[in-house]
Coordinates of C-alpha atoms in Angstrom, one line a residue:
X1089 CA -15.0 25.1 -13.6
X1090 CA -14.0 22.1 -12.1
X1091 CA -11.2 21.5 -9.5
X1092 CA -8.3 19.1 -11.6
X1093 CA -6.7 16.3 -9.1
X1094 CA -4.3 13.8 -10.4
X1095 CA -4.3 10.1 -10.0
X1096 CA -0.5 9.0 -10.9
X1097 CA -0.8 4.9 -10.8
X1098 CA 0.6 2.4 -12.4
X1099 CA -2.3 1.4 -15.0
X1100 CA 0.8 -0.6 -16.8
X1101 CA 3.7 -2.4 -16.2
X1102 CA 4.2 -5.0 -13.1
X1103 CA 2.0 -3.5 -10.8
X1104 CA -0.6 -2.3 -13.8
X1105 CA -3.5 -4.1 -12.0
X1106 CA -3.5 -1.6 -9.1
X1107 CA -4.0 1.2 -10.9
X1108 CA -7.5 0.4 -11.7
X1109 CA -8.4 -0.8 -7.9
X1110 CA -7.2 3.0 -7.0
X1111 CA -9.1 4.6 -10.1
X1112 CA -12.2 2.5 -8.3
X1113 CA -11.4 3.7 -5.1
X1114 CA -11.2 7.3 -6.4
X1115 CA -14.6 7.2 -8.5
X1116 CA -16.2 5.7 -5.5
X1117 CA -15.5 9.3 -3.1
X1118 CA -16.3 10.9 -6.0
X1119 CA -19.5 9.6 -7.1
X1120 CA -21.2 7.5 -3.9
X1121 CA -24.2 8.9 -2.4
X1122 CA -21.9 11.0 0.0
X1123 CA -19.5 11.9 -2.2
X1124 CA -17.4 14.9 -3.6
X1125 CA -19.2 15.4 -6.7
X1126 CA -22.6 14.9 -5.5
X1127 CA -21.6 17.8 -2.2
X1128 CA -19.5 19.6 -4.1
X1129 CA -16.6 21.6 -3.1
X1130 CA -18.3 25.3 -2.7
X1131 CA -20.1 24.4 -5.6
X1132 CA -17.4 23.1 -7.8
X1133 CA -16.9 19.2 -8.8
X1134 CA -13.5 17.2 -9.1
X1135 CA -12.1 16.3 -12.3
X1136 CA -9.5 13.3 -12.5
X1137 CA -6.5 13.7 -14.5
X1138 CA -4.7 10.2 -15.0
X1139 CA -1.2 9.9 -15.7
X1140 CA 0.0 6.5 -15.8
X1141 CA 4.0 5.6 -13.9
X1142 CA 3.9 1.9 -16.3
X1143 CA 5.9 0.8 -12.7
X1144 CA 8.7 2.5 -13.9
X1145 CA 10.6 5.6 -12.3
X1146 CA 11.5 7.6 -15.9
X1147 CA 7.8 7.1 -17.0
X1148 CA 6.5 8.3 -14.0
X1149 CA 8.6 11.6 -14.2
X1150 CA 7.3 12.5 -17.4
X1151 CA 3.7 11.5 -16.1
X1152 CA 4.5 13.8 -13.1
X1153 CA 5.7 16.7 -15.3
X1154 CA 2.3 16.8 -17.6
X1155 CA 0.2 16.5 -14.6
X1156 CA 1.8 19.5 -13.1
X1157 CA 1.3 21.1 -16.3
X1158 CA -2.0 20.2 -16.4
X1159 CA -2.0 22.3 -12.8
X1160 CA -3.2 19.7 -10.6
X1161 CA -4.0 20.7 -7.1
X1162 CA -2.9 17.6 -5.5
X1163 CA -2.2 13.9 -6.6
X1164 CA -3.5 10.3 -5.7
X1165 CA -0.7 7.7 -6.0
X1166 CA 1.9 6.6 -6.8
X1167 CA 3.2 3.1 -6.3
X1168 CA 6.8 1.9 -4.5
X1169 CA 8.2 1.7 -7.7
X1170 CA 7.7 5.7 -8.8
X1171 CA 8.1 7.4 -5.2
X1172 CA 11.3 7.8 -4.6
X1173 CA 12.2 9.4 -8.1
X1174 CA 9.0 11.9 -7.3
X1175 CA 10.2 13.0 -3.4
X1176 CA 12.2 16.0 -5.1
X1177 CA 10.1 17.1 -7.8
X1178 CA 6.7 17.4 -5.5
X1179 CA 8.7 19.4 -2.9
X1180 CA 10.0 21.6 -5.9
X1181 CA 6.6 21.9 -7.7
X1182 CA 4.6 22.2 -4.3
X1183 CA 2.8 19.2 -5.5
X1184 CA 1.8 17.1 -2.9
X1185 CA 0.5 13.4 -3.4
X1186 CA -1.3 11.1 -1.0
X1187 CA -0.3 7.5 -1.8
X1188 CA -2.9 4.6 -1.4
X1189 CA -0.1 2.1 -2.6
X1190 CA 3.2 3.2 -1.7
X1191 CA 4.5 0.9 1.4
X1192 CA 8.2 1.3 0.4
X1193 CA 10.4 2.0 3.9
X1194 CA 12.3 4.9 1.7
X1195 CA 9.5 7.2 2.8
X1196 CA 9.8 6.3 6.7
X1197 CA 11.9 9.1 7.4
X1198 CA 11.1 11.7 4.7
X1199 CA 7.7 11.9 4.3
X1200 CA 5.5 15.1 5.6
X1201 CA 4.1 18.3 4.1
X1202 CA 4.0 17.8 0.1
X1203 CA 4.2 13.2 0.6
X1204 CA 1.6 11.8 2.7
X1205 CA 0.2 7.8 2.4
X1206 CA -2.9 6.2 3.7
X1207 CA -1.2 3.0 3.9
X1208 CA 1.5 1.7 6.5
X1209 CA 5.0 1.3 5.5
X1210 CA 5.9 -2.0 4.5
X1211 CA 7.7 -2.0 8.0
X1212 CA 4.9 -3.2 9.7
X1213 CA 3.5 -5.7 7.3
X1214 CA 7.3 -7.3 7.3
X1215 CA 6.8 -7.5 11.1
X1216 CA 3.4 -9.1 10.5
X1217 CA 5.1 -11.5 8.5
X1218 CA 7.7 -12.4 10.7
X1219 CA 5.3 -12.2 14.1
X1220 CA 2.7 -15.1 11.9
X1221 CA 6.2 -17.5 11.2
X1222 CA 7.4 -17.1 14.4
X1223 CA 4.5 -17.3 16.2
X1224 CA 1.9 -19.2 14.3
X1225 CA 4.1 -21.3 12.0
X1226 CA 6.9 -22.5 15.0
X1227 CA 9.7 -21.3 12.9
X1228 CA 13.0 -20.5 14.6
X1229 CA 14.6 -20.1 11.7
X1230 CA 13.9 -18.0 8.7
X1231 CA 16.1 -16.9 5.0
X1232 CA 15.4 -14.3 2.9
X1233 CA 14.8 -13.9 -0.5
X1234 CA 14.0 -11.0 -2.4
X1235 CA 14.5 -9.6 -6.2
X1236 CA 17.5 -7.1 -6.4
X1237 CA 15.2 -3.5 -5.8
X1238 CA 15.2 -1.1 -2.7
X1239 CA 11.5 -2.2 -2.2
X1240 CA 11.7 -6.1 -2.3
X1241 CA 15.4 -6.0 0.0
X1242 CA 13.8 -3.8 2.6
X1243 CA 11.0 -5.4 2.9
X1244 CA 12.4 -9.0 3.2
X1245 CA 15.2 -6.9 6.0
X1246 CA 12.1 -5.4 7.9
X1247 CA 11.0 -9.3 8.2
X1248 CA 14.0 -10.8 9.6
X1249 CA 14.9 -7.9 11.6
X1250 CA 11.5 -8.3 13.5
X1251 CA 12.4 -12.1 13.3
X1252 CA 15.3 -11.5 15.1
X1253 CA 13.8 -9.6 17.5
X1254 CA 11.0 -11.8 18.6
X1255 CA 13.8 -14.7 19.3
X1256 CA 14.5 -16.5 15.4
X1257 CA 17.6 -16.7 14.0
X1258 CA 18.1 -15.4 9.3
X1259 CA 20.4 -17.9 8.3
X1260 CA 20.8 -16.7 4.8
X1261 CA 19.8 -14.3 2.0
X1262 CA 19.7 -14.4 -1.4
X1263 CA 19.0 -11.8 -4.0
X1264 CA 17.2 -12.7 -7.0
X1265 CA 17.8 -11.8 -10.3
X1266 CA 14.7 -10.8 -12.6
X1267 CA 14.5 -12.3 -15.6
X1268 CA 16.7 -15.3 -15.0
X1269 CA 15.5 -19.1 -16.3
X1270 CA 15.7 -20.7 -13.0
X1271 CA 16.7 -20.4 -9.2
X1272 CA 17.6 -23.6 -9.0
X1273 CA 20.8 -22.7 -7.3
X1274 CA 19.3 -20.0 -5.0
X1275 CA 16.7 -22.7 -3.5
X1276 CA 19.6 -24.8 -2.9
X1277 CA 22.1 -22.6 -1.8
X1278 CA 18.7 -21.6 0.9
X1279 CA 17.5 -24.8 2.0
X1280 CA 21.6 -25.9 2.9
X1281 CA 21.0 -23.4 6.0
X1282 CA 17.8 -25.5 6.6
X1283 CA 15.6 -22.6 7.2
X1284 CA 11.7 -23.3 8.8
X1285 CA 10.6 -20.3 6.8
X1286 CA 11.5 -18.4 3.9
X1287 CA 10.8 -14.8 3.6
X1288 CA 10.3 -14.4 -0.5
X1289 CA 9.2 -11.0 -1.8
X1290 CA 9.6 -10.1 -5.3
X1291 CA 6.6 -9.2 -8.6
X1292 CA 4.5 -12.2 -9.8
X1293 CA 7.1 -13.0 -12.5
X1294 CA 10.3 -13.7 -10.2
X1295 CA 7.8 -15.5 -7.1
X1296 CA 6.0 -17.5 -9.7
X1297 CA 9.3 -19.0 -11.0
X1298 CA 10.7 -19.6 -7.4
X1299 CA 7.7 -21.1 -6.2
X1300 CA 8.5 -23.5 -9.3
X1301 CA 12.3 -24.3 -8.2
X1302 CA 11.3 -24.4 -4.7
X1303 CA 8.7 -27.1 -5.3
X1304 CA 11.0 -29.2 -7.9
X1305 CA 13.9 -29.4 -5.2
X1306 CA 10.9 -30.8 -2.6
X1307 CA 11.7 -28.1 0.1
X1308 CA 9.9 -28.0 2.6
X1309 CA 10.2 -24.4 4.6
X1310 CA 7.3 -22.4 4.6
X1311 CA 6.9 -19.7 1.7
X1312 CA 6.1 -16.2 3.0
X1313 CA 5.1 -14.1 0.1
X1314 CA 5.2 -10.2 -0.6
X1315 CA 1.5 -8.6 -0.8
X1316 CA 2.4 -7.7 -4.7
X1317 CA 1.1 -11.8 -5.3
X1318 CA -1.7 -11.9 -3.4
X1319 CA -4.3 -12.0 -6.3
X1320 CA -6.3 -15.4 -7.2
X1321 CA -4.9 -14.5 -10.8
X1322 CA -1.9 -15.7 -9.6
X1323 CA -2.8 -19.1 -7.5
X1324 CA -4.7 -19.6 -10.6
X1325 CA -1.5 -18.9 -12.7
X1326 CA 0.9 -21.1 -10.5
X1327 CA -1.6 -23.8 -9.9
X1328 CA -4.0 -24.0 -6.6
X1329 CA -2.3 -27.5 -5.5
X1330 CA 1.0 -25.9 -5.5
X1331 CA -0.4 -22.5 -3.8
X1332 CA -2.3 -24.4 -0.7
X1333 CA -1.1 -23.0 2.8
X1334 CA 1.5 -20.1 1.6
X1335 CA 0.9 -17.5 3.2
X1336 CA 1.2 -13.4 2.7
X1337 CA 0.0 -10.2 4.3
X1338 CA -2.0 -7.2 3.9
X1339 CA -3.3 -4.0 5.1
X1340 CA -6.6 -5.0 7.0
X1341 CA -10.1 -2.8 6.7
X1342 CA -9.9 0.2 8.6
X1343 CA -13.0 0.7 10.9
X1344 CA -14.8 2.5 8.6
X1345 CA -14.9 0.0 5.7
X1346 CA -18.4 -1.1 6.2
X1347 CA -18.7 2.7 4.8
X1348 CA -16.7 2.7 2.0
X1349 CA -18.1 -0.8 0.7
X1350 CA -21.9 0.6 0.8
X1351 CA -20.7 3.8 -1.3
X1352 CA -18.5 1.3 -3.3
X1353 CA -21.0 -1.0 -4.3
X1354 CA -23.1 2.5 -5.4
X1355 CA -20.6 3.0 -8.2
X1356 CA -19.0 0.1 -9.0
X1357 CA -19.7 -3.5 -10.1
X1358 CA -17.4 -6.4 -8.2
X1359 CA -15.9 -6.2 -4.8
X1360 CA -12.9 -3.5 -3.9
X1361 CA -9.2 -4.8 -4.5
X1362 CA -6.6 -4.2 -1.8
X1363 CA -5.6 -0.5 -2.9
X1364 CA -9.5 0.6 -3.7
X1365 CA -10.3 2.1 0.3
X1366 CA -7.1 3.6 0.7
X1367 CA -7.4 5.5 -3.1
X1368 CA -10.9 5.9 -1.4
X1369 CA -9.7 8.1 2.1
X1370 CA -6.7 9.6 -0.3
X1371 CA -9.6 11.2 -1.9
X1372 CA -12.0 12.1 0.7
X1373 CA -8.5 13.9 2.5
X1374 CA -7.4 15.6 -0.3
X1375 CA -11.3 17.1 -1.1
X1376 CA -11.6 17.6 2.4
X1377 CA -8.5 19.7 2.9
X1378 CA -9.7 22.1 -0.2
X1379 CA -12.6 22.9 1.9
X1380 CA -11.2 23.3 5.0
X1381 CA -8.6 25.6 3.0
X1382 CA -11.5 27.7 1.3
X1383 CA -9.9 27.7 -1.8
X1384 CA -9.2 24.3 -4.0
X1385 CA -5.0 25.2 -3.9
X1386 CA -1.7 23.2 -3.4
X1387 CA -1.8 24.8 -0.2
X1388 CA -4.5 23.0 1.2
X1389 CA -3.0 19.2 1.7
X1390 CA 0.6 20.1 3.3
X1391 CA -1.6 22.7 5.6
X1392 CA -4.5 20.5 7.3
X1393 CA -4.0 16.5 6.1
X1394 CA -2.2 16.1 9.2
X1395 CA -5.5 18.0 11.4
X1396 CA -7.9 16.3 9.4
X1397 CA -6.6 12.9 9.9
X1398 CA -6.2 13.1 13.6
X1399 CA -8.2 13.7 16.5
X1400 CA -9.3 15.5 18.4
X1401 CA -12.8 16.6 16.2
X1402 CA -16.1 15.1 14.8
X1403 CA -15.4 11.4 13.7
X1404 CA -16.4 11.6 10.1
X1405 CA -15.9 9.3 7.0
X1406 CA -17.4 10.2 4.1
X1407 CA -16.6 13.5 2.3
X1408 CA -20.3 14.6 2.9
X1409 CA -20.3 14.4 6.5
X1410 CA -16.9 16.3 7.0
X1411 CA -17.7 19.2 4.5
X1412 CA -20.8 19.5 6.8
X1413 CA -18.6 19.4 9.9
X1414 CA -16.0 21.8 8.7
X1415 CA -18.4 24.4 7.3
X1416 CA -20.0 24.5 11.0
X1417 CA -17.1 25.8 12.2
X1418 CA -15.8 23.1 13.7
X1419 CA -13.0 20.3 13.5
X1420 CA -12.8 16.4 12.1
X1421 CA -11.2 13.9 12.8
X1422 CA -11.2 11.6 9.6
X1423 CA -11.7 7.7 10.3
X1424 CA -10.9 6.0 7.3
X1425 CA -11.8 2.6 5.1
X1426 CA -8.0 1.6 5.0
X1427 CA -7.4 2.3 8.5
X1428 CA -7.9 5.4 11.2
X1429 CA -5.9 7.7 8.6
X1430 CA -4.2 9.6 12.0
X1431 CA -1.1 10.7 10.3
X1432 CA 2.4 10.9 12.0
X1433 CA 4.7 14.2 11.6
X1434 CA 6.3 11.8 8.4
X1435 CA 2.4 11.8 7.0
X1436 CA 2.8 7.8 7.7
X1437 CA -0.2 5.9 9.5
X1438 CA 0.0 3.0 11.4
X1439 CA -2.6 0.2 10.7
X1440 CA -3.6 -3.3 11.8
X1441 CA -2.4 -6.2 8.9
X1442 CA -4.1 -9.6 8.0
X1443 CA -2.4 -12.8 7.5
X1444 CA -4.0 -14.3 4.3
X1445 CA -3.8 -18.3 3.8
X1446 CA -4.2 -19.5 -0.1
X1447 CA -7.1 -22.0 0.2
X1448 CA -8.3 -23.4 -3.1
X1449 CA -8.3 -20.9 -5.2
X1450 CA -8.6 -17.7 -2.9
X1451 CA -7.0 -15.9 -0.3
X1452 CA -8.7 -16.2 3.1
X1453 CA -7.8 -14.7 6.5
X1454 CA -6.0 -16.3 9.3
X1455 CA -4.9 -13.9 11.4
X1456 CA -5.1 -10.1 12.3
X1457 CA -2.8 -8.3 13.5
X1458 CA -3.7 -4.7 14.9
X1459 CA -1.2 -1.9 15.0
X1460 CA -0.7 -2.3 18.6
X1461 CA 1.0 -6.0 18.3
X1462 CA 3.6 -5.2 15.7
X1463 CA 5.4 -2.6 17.8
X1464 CA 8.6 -2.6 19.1
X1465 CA 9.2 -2.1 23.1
X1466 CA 12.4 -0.1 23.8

């Protein structure tokens, strides 16, 4: 029979287009040359069970709840927006999940055991952020705006904290409200303080509409924007003349990406999306552990994510190499498409960030930043 895994994404809602990139990123460990399904797991194959979160905490409950009837071993996902309503009820169900999307700083200091990511905490893209306006842009002085959620407020915090740090000065913030015609009187309210920069993270709905208000009142700070815009559907949507030079950030390939895109482009048709090689190594880790378990269990993730993830052992990354590895007797040390995967005792990893520039009408690279750089010295 085969071994049931759940992939709790957001197929719907706000963030509905990252749910495919992490079903891609799922089918690619599964199905590429060295994957899962083609190894096999003591014989056995994976089956994905979806259950769609629609960005929204209630819905991802009930997803949760079905999934765990469905007696899942472990889960892929879910977003920002689901986490924190799911901390409690993985702990309680033993249900771990291993998120390829969830950056939100509400996991910084809870994480561990059942709640494990494969990408950074949005702490260390804000300081990217903040490190490419100070640094890169000249800008002493930076506001922040950011739609009324936990998510979008910590974010655009993280950003002027690490501002702060680095020498600038936040000289205002200003909460958005979704849903509202205009922020006509938020832009204005902002560019009084005269801020260089502006720090605006928020969904494609509130940012497309600010953009709007903040190009009518001719303002002329720099936009920063959150990494939930960085699509070309949406330079297309506001308009590539009005996009030109704004600038957001975003995990950067890990070192084993070159890797991941070979098994990807086995499976798939197009090129991977943002969340597709972390969904990728989530996969590969959570496979990985049921092997190094002996037994496809919700024991195996909270037991050995953290040992398989970090060194010292065999530098592997692809499913086929570390089931080989780990069935000689010996110990891996996963290095992952997203990043190096080596997991801190809150599950977290630390990865290196690009700056990405809206040119035309794509996003191109500017600037990398690797883990290393965005660090704070005591």
């Amino acid at each position: 029979s085969q071994i049931r895994v759940g992939n709790l994404s957001p197929f719907s809602g706000t963030l509905g287009w990252i749910g495919p990139q992490s079903r891609r990123g799922v089918k690619t460990a599964l199905e590429g040359d060295e994957g899962v399904n083609s190894a096999t797991i003591d014989g056995r194959t994976i089956k994905v069970v979806e259950g769609d979160s629609e960005t929204k905490p209630v819905p991802a409950i009930k997803a949760f709840r079905t999934l765990d009837e469905e007696n899942v071993k472990a889960m892929v996902g879910p977003s920002s927006a689901a986490t924190p309503s799911l901390i409690r009820p993985a702990i309680t169900s033993r249900l771990s999940f291993v998120s390829p999307m969830s950056g939100t700083m509400q996991l910084d200091d809870i994480g561990g055991e059942y709640i494990w990511r494969t990408v950074p905490s949005d702490a260390i893209g804000a300081r990217a952020q903040a490190k490419y306006a100070y640094q890169q842009r000249d800008a002493r002085k930076i506001a922040l705006a950011y739609k009324n959620s936990q998510g979008s407020y910590s974010f655009s915090k993280a950003s002027g904290d690490f501002f702060s740090y680095l020498g600038g000065t936040v000289v205002a913030e200003v909460e958005l409200q979704p849903g509202a015609d205009s922020y006509r009187e938020e832009v204005r309210a902002i560019q009084e303080r005269g801020p260089d920069a502006i720090s605006m993270t928020a969904g494609s709905s509130v940012t497309s509409q600010f953009i709007s208000d903040h190009v009518a009142a001719n303002a002329d700070s720099d936009l920063l924007l959150g990494n939930d815009v960085l699509t070309e559907d949406f330079i297309q949507e506001v308009g590539s003349d009005v996009m030109e030079g704004m600038v957001g950030q975003s995990p950067a390939p890990g070192p084993a990406n070159d890797v991941f895109v070979d098994q990807y482009s086995g499976v798939n048709d197009g090129e991977p999306g943002a969340f597709s090689a972390p969904a990728y190594d989530a996969m590969n880790l959570i496979a990985l552990a049921f092997v190094k378990e002996g037994e496809a269990n919700r024991n195996a993730v909270p037991t050995h994510l953290s040992d398989l993830g970090n060194p010292p052992g065999e530098k592997v990354s692809t499913f086929a190499a570390g089931k080989e590895v780990l069935e000689a007797g010996k110990e891996i040390d996963y290095v992952g498409a997203a990043n190096p995967q080596n997991f801190n005792a809150r599950g977290d990893v630390l990865g290196s960030f690009a700056v990405l520039e809206a040119s035309g009408d794509t996003w191109e690279q500017v600037k990398r930043y690797e883990s290393a750089d965005l660090e704070k010295s005591e």
